[in-house]
């Protein structure tokens, strides 16, 4: 009966409804069609629940500064519509920013981040949804020999699923890796985490999404960087979880090299080879590509360096007509081209409002905070190579989660044995 009550407690939470909304576009292919769009339906369900949570727990000041800084950025975006040549794309961008993106900031900074229990539950639900996506993707790949060109996506009119599912699986891989390094050595939890990292990584290798694979890799590298050795009182101190994470990364990389040497066909690696060929020889490039987008974005920025050309102006300047999907594919260049130096400064200020809560000491002692930063860094990289600002809900959500309530002092002092550092003495021997 106890477990039933606990299950109902978690299943009836705001975090579950919001996580389903957050992953709704990724889950649509697996769900039966509904008379109303799943994203709108779940957002409508999550909003009143979230409002009730805010009214009950109060305004979280640590998260309010992040929400205010992001709203200031969005306000400048709205003002730039006054001089933007775009109409259709600009109106769509503004509608997304002030609904879905703003809702993600509020949910992350003012609803989930104030409670460590809510944050942990939300990440656990994301991990479960990501694992579902990765398993479904591997099933499609093993059954049909391809995932990116699986005909079922085309028949159902689902485009870009290799990126949708790829970034969804990347989130889960990052969370599972954080669980791996912060679990007791060779415990059941750590072994399960190893299996989940393996499933997520396997899908990322065959799913053909270059951005998702690099996003997951960089997110995991944050854990390794946060645990870099340091000198304390003449001794070299290395966190145990850093050693575990490094060993897992080396073993994973070695296994991938083995697969390549054995002739295994990994779709994502093949697309990296294509990218390298395009970089070395522009004659093999077919149609607009990122190299051309980047050069054009710099050119357009120089035309209006302070205030930019206006929101969503890039497509019209580049194509002379508005085409959905034509954007710089880099959030920094997008800010410069569309919103100028003012827009870039406001974006950096919004990012800093969250990153200022991150310290090296906190990352060493607080695994939950480290996991949130890993997710943020992973999607910040994605923002440098993928969609435009209107589709950056994950970036703004993880930015809001950086306001995570600090670990209580007593809990930080009583870290589990798995998190205790290892001292490397002057003689080079390991000492507890």
Coordinates of C-alpha atoms in Angstrom, one line a residue:
X1 CA 0.0 0.0 0.0
X2 CA 2.9 2.3 0.8
X3 CA 4.4 1.9 -2.7
X4 CA 1.0 2.5 -4.3
X5 CA 0.7 5.8 -2.4
X6 CA 4.2 6.8 -3.4
X7 CA 3.6 6.0 -7.0
X8 CA 0.4 8.0 -7.0
X9 CA 2.3 10.9 -5.3
X10 CA 4.8 11.0 -8.1
X11 CA 2.4 10.3 -11.0
X12 CA 0.1 13.1 -9.9
X13 CA 2.9 15.7 -9.7
X14 CA 3.4 18.8 -11.7
X15 CA 6.7 17.4 -12.8
X16 CA 5.1 14.5 -14.7
X17 CA 2.6 16.7 -16.5
X18 CA 5.4 19.3 -17.4
X19 CA 7.8 16.5 -18.5
X20 CA 5.2 15.1 -20.8
X21 CA 4.6 18.6 -22.2
X22 CA 8.3 19.1 -22.6
X23 CA 8.7 15.9 -24.6
X24 CA 5.3 16.0 -26.3
X25 CA 6.8 16.7 -29.8
X26 CA 9.1 13.7 -29.3
X27 CA 6.3 11.4 -28.1
X28 CA 3.7 12.2 -30.7
X29 CA 4.9 9.5 -33.1
X30 CA 4.4 6.9 -30.3
X31 CA 1.0 8.1 -29.2
X32 CA -2.4 7.8 -31.0
X33 CA -3.6 11.0 -32.7
X34 CA -5.8 13.2 -30.6
X35 CA -8.4 15.8 -31.6
X36 CA -6.2 18.5 -30.0
X37 CA -2.5 19.1 -30.2
X38 CA -0.7 17.3 -27.4
X39 CA 1.7 20.1 -26.7
X40 CA -1.2 22.6 -26.2
X41 CA -3.2 20.2 -24.2
X42 CA -0.4 19.3 -21.8
X43 CA 0.7 23.0 -21.5
X44 CA -2.9 23.9 -20.6
X45 CA -2.9 21.1 -17.9
X46 CA 0.5 22.1 -16.5
X47 CA -0.1 25.8 -16.3
X48 CA -2.9 25.9 -13.5
X49 CA -1.0 23.2 -11.5
X50 CA 2.2 25.3 -11.7
X51 CA 0.4 28.5 -10.7
X52 CA -1.0 26.6 -7.7
X53 CA 2.5 25.5 -6.7
X54 CA 3.8 29.1 -7.0
X55 CA 0.9 30.4 -4.9
X56 CA 1.5 27.7 -2.3
X57 CA 5.3 27.9 -2.0
X58 CA 5.7 31.7 -2.8
X59 CA 8.0 33.5 -5.1
X60 CA 11.5 32.1 -5.2
X61 CA 13.8 35.1 -5.4
X62 CA 16.8 33.1 -6.7
X63 CA 14.8 32.1 -9.7
X64 CA 13.0 35.4 -10.1
X65 CA 16.2 37.1 -11.2
X66 CA 16.6 34.5 -14.0
X67 CA 13.0 34.9 -15.2
X68 CA 13.3 38.7 -15.1
X69 CA 16.5 38.7 -17.1
X70 CA 15.0 36.4 -19.7
X71 CA 11.9 38.5 -19.9
X72 CA 14.0 41.5 -20.6
X73 CA 15.6 39.7 -23.5
X74 CA 12.2 38.7 -24.9
X75 CA 11.1 42.3 -24.6
X76 CA 14.0 43.5 -26.7
X77 CA 13.0 40.8 -29.3
X78 CA 9.5 42.2 -29.3
X79 CA 10.7 45.8 -29.8
X80 CA 12.9 44.7 -32.7
X81 CA 9.8 43.7 -34.6
X82 CA 9.3 47.4 -35.3
X83 CA 12.2 47.5 -37.7
X84 CA 12.3 43.9 -38.9
X85 CA 11.4 43.2 -42.5
X86 CA 9.9 39.9 -41.5
X87 CA 6.2 39.5 -40.7
X88 CA 5.2 35.8 -40.8
X89 CA 8.3 34.4 -39.2
X90 CA 8.6 37.2 -36.7
X91 CA 5.1 36.9 -35.4
X92 CA 5.6 33.1 -35.0
X93 CA 8.8 33.6 -33.2
X94 CA 7.3 36.1 -30.8
X95 CA 4.3 33.9 -30.1
X96 CA 6.6 31.0 -29.2
X97 CA 8.9 33.1 -27.1
X98 CA 6.1 34.6 -24.9
X99 CA 4.3 31.2 -24.5
X100 CA 6.3 28.0 -24.6
X101 CA 9.8 29.5 -24.0
X102 CA 8.7 31.9 -21.2
X103 CA 6.7 29.1 -19.6
X104 CA 9.8 26.9 -19.6
X105 CA 11.8 29.6 -17.8
X106 CA 9.0 30.1 -15.2
X107 CA 8.6 26.4 -14.7
X108 CA 12.3 25.8 -14.2
X109 CA 13.2 28.8 -12.1
X110 CA 10.0 29.4 -10.0
X111 CA 8.4 26.0 -9.7
X112 CA 10.9 23.2 -10.0
X113 CA 14.2 24.7 -8.9
X114 CA 12.9 25.9 -5.4
X115 CA 12.4 22.2 -4.4
X116 CA 15.3 19.7 -4.7
X117 CA 12.7 16.9 -4.5
X118 CA 10.8 18.3 -7.5
X119 CA 14.0 18.7 -9.4
X120 CA 15.1 15.2 -8.7
X121 CA 11.7 13.8 -9.7
X122 CA 11.6 15.8 -12.9
X123 CA 15.1 14.6 -14.0
X124 CA 14.0 11.0 -13.1
X125 CA 10.9 11.3 -15.4
X126 CA 13.1 12.8 -18.2
X127 CA 15.4 9.9 -17.8
X128 CA 12.6 7.4 -18.2
X129 CA 11.1 9.2 -21.2
X130 CA 14.6 9.5 -22.8
X131 CA 15.2 5.8 -22.3
X132 CA 11.8 5.0 -23.9
X133 CA 12.8 7.1 -27.0
X134 CA 16.2 5.5 -27.2
X135 CA 14.8 2.0 -27.0
X136 CA 12.2 2.7 -29.6
X137 CA 14.8 4.3 -31.9
X138 CA 17.1 1.2 -31.5
X139 CA 14.2 -1.0 -32.3
X140 CA 13.5 0.9 -35.5
X141 CA 17.2 0.8 -36.5
X142 CA 17.6 -2.9 -35.8
X143 CA 14.3 -3.8 -37.6
X144 CA 14.6 -1.6 -40.7
X145 CA 18.3 -1.0 -40.9
X146 CA 18.0 2.8 -40.7
X147 CA 16.5 5.3 -38.3
X148 CA 16.9 8.7 -40.0
X149 CA 15.2 7.4 -43.2
X150 CA 12.7 5.2 -41.6
X151 CA 9.7 5.4 -43.9
X152 CA 7.2 5.4 -41.0
X153 CA 8.2 9.0 -40.2
X154 CA 7.6 10.2 -43.8
X155 CA 4.2 8.4 -44.0
X156 CA 3.1 10.1 -40.7
X157 CA 4.5 13.4 -41.9
X158 CA 7.1 13.7 -39.1
X159 CA 10.2 15.6 -40.1
X160 CA 13.5 15.8 -38.4
X161 CA 12.8 13.0 -36.0
X162 CA 16.5 12.0 -35.9
X163 CA 17.1 15.3 -34.2
X164 CA 14.0 15.4 -32.1
X165 CA 14.7 11.9 -30.7
X166 CA 18.4 12.4 -30.7
X167 CA 18.3 15.4 -28.4
X168 CA 15.7 13.7 -26.3
X169 CA 18.0 10.7 -25.9
X170 CA 21.0 13.0 -25.2
X171 CA 19.2 14.4 -22.2
X172 CA 18.7 10.9 -20.8
X173 CA 22.3 10.0 -21.5
X174 CA 23.6 13.0 -19.6
X175 CA 21.3 12.3 -16.6
X176 CA 22.3 8.6 -16.6
X177 CA 26.0 9.5 -16.7
X178 CA 25.6 11.8 -13.7
X179 CA 23.8 9.0 -11.9
X180 CA 26.7 6.7 -12.8
X181 CA 29.5 8.8 -11.4
X182 CA 27.6 9.7 -8.2
X183 CA 26.5 6.1 -7.3
X184 CA 28.4 3.8 -5.0
X185 CA 31.0 1.8 -6.9
X186 CA 29.6 -1.4 -8.4
X187 CA 26.3 -0.9 -6.7
X188 CA 23.1 -2.0 -8.4
X189 CA 22.2 1.7 -9.1
X190 CA 25.6 2.3 -10.8
X191 CA 25.2 -0.9 -12.9
X192 CA 21.7 0.2 -14.0
X193 CA 23.2 3.7 -14.9
X194 CA 25.9 2.0 -17.0
X195 CA 23.2 0.1 -18.9
X196 CA 21.2 3.3 -19.5
X197 CA 24.2 5.3 -20.7
X198 CA 25.0 2.4 -23.0
X199 CA 21.4 2.4 -24.5
X200 CA 21.4 6.2 -25.0
X201 CA 24.9 6.2 -26.5
X202 CA 24.1 3.3 -28.8
X203 CA 21.1 5.2 -30.2
X204 CA 23.1 8.4 -30.6
X205 CA 25.7 6.5 -32.6
X206 CA 23.2 5.1 -35.1
X207 CA 20.6 7.9 -35.0
X208 CA 22.6 10.1 -37.5
X209 CA 22.3 13.2 -35.3
X210 CA 25.7 14.9 -35.0
X211 CA 24.4 17.6 -32.7
X212 CA 22.8 15.3 -30.2
X213 CA 25.9 13.1 -30.0
X214 CA 28.2 16.1 -29.4
X215 CA 25.7 17.6 -27.0
X216 CA 25.7 14.5 -24.8
X217 CA 29.5 14.2 -25.0
X218 CA 30.1 17.8 -23.9
X219 CA 27.5 17.5 -21.1
X220 CA 29.3 14.4 -19.8
X221 CA 32.7 16.2 -20.0
X222 CA 31.4 18.8 -17.6
X223 CA 31.3 16.1 -14.9
X224 CA 34.9 15.2 -15.7
X225 CA 36.0 18.9 -15.7
X226 CA 34.2 19.6 -12.4
X227 CA 36.2 16.8 -10.8
X228 CA 39.6 17.9 -11.9
X229 CA 42.4 17.1 -9.4
X230 CA 43.4 19.8 -7.0
X231 CA 46.2 20.4 -4.5
X232 CA 45.2 20.6 -0.8
X233 CA 47.9 21.0 1.8
X234 CA 50.6 19.6 -0.4
X235 CA 48.5 16.6 -1.5
X236 CA 46.8 15.8 -4.8
X237 CA 43.1 15.2 -4.3
X238 CA 41.0 13.5 -6.9
X239 CA 37.2 12.9 -6.4
X240 CA 36.3 9.2 -6.7
X241 CA 33.4 10.0 -9.0
X242 CA 35.8 11.7 -11.4
X243 CA 37.9 8.6 -11.7
X244 CA 34.7 6.5 -12.3
X245 CA 33.5 8.9 -14.9
X246 CA 36.9 9.0 -16.7
X247 CA 37.1 5.2 -16.7
X248 CA 33.5 5.0 -18.2
X249 CA 34.4 7.5 -20.9
X250 CA 37.6 5.7 -21.8
X251 CA 35.9 2.4 -22.0
X252 CA 33.1 3.8 -24.1
X253 CA 35.4 5.5 -26.5
X254 CA 37.5 2.3 -26.8
X255 CA 34.4 0.3 -27.6
X256 CA 33.4 2.7 -30.4
X257 CA 36.8 2.5 -31.9
X258 CA 36.6 -1.3 -31.8
X259 CA 33.2 -1.1 -33.7
X260 CA 34.7 1.2 -36.3
X261 CA 37.7 -1.1 -36.8
X262 CA 35.4 -4.1 -37.2
X263 CA 33.6 -2.3 -40.0
X264 CA 30.3 -1.5 -38.2
X265 CA 28.2 1.2 -39.9
X266 CA 27.5 4.0 -37.5
X267 CA 25.2 6.6 -39.2
X268 CA 26.3 9.5 -37.0
X269 CA 30.0 8.9 -37.8
X270 CA 29.2 8.8 -41.5
X271 CA 27.5 12.2 -41.3
X272 CA 30.6 13.6 -39.5
X273 CA 32.7 12.4 -42.5
X274 CA 30.4 14.2 -44.8
X275 CA 30.8 17.4 -42.8
X276 CA 34.6 17.1 -42.9
X277 CA 34.5 16.6 -46.7
X278 CA 32.3 19.7 -47.0
X279 CA 34.7 21.7 -44.9
X280 CA 37.7 20.7 -46.9
X281 CA 36.1 21.0 -50.4
X282 CA 33.2 23.4 -50.9
X283 CA 32.5 22.0 -54.3
X284 CA 30.8 18.9 -52.7
X285 CA 28.3 21.1 -50.9
X286 CA 24.8 20.9 -52.2
X287 CA 22.4 23.7 -51.3
X288 CA 22.7 26.2 -48.3
X289 CA 24.8 25.0 -45.4
X290 CA 26.1 26.2 -42.1
X291 CA 29.3 27.6 -43.6
X292 CA 27.2 29.8 -45.9
X293 CA 24.8 30.7 -43.1
X294 CA 27.6 31.8 -40.7
X295 CA 29.2 34.0 -43.3
X296 CA 25.9 35.6 -44.2
X297 CA 25.1 36.2 -40.5
X298 CA 28.3 38.2 -40.0
X299 CA 27.6 40.2 -43.2
X300 CA 24.1 41.1 -42.1
X301 CA 25.3 42.0 -38.6
X302 CA 27.8 44.5 -40.0
X303 CA 24.8 46.2 -41.7
X304 CA 23.2 47.0 -38.3
X305 CA 25.8 46.2 -35.6
X306 CA 24.1 47.8 -32.6
X307 CA 20.3 47.0 -32.9
X308 CA 20.4 44.3 -35.6
X309 CA 18.1 43.9 -38.5
X310 CA 15.1 42.8 -36.4
X311 CA 13.8 39.5 -35.2
X312 CA 13.6 36.7 -37.8
X313 CA 15.1 39.0 -40.5
X314 CA 17.8 36.5 -41.5
X315 CA 15.6 34.4 -43.8
X316 CA 14.3 37.3 -45.7
X317 CA 17.7 38.9 -46.1
X318 CA 19.3 35.5 -47.1
X319 CA 16.6 34.2 -49.5
X320 CA 14.7 37.4 -50.3
X321 CA 11.6 35.5 -49.2
X322 CA 10.6 34.1 -45.8
X323 CA 11.4 30.3 -45.6
X324 CA 10.9 28.4 -42.4
X325 CA 14.2 26.8 -41.3
X326 CA 16.5 29.4 -42.8
X327 CA 18.4 30.9 -39.8
X328 CA 22.1 31.1 -38.8
X329 CA 22.0 27.8 -36.8
X330 CA 24.0 29.5 -34.1
X331 CA 22.4 31.5 -31.4
X332 CA 25.3 34.0 -31.0
X333 CA 25.2 34.8 -34.7
X334 CA 21.4 34.9 -34.7
X335 CA 21.5 37.5 -31.9
X336 CA 24.0 39.6 -33.7
X337 CA 22.3 39.4 -37.1
X338 CA 18.7 39.9 -35.8
X339 CA 19.1 41.8 -32.5
X340 CA 22.6 43.4 -32.7
X341 CA 25.1 43.8 -29.8
X342 CA 22.2 44.8 -27.5
X343 CA 20.5 41.5 -28.1
X344 CA 23.7 39.6 -27.6
X345 CA 24.4 41.5 -24.3
X346 CA 20.9 40.7 -23.0
X347 CA 21.3 37.0 -23.9
X348 CA 24.6 36.9 -22.1
X349 CA 23.1 38.6 -19.1
X350 CA 20.3 36.1 -19.0
X351 CA 22.8 33.2 -19.1
X352 CA 24.9 34.8 -16.4
X353 CA 21.9 35.3 -14.2
X354 CA 21.8 31.5 -14.0
X355 CA 25.5 30.6 -14.2
X356 CA 26.4 32.9 -11.3
X357 CA 24.9 30.3 -9.0
X358 CA 27.4 27.7 -10.1
X359 CA 30.7 27.4 -8.1
X360 CA 33.4 24.8 -8.3
X361 CA 32.9 23.8 -4.6
X362 CA 29.2 23.4 -5.2
X363 CA 29.7 21.2 -8.2
X364 CA 32.0 18.9 -6.2
X365 CA 29.5 18.5 -3.3
X366 CA 26.1 18.7 -5.1
X367 CA 25.5 16.0 -7.7
X368 CA 22.1 17.4 -8.5
X369 CA 23.5 20.8 -9.4
X370 CA 26.2 19.2 -11.4
X371 CA 23.6 17.2 -13.4
X372 CA 21.6 20.4 -14.1
X373 CA 24.8 22.2 -15.3
X374 CA 25.6 19.2 -17.5
X375 CA 22.2 19.4 -19.2
X376 CA 22.5 23.2 -19.6
X377 CA 25.9 22.9 -21.2
X378 CA 24.7 20.2 -23.5
X379 CA 21.8 22.2 -24.8
X380 CA 23.9 25.4 -24.9
X381 CA 26.1 23.6 -27.4
X382 CA 23.0 22.5 -29.3
X383 CA 21.9 26.2 -29.5
X384 CA 25.2 26.8 -31.3
X385 CA 24.5 24.4 -34.1
X386 CA 20.8 23.8 -34.4
X387 CA 17.4 25.5 -34.1
X388 CA 16.6 29.2 -33.9
X389 CA 15.7 31.1 -30.7
X390 CA 12.0 30.3 -30.8
X391 CA 12.7 26.6 -30.4
X392 CA 15.1 26.9 -27.5
X393 CA 12.7 25.7 -24.8
X394 CA 15.3 23.3 -23.3
X395 CA 17.9 26.0 -23.0
X396 CA 15.6 28.3 -21.1
X397 CA 14.3 25.4 -18.9
X398 CA 17.8 24.3 -17.9
X399 CA 18.7 28.0 -17.4
X400 CA 15.9 28.3 -14.9
X401 CA 16.9 25.1 -13.2
X402 CA 20.3 26.6 -12.4
X403 CA 18.5 28.5 -9.6
X404 CA 18.3 25.1 -7.9
X405 CA 18.0 25.5 -4.1
X406 CA 21.4 24.8 -2.5
X407 CA 22.2 21.6 -0.7
X408 CA 21.5 22.0 3.1
X409 CA 24.8 22.5 5.1
X410 CA 24.3 19.3 7.1
X411 CA 23.7 17.2 4.0
X412 CA 26.8 18.6 2.3
X413 CA 28.9 17.7 5.3
X414 CA 27.7 14.2 5.3
X415 CA 28.4 13.2 1.7
X416 CA 28.2 9.5 0.9
X417 CA 31.4 7.5 0.7
X418 CA 31.1 7.4 -3.1
X419 CA 31.6 11.2 -3.3
X420 CA 34.6 11.3 -0.9
X421 CA 37.9 12.4 -2.6
X422 CA 40.9 10.2 -3.0
X423 CA 44.2 11.8 -1.9
X424 CA 47.3 11.0 -4.0
X425 CA 50.2 11.5 -1.6
X426 CA 53.6 13.0 -2.4
X427 CA 54.9 9.5 -3.1
X428 CA 52.2 9.0 -5.7
X429 CA 50.2 6.3 -3.8
X430 CA 46.5 6.4 -3.3
X431 CA 45.3 7.2 0.2
X432 CA 41.8 7.5 1.6

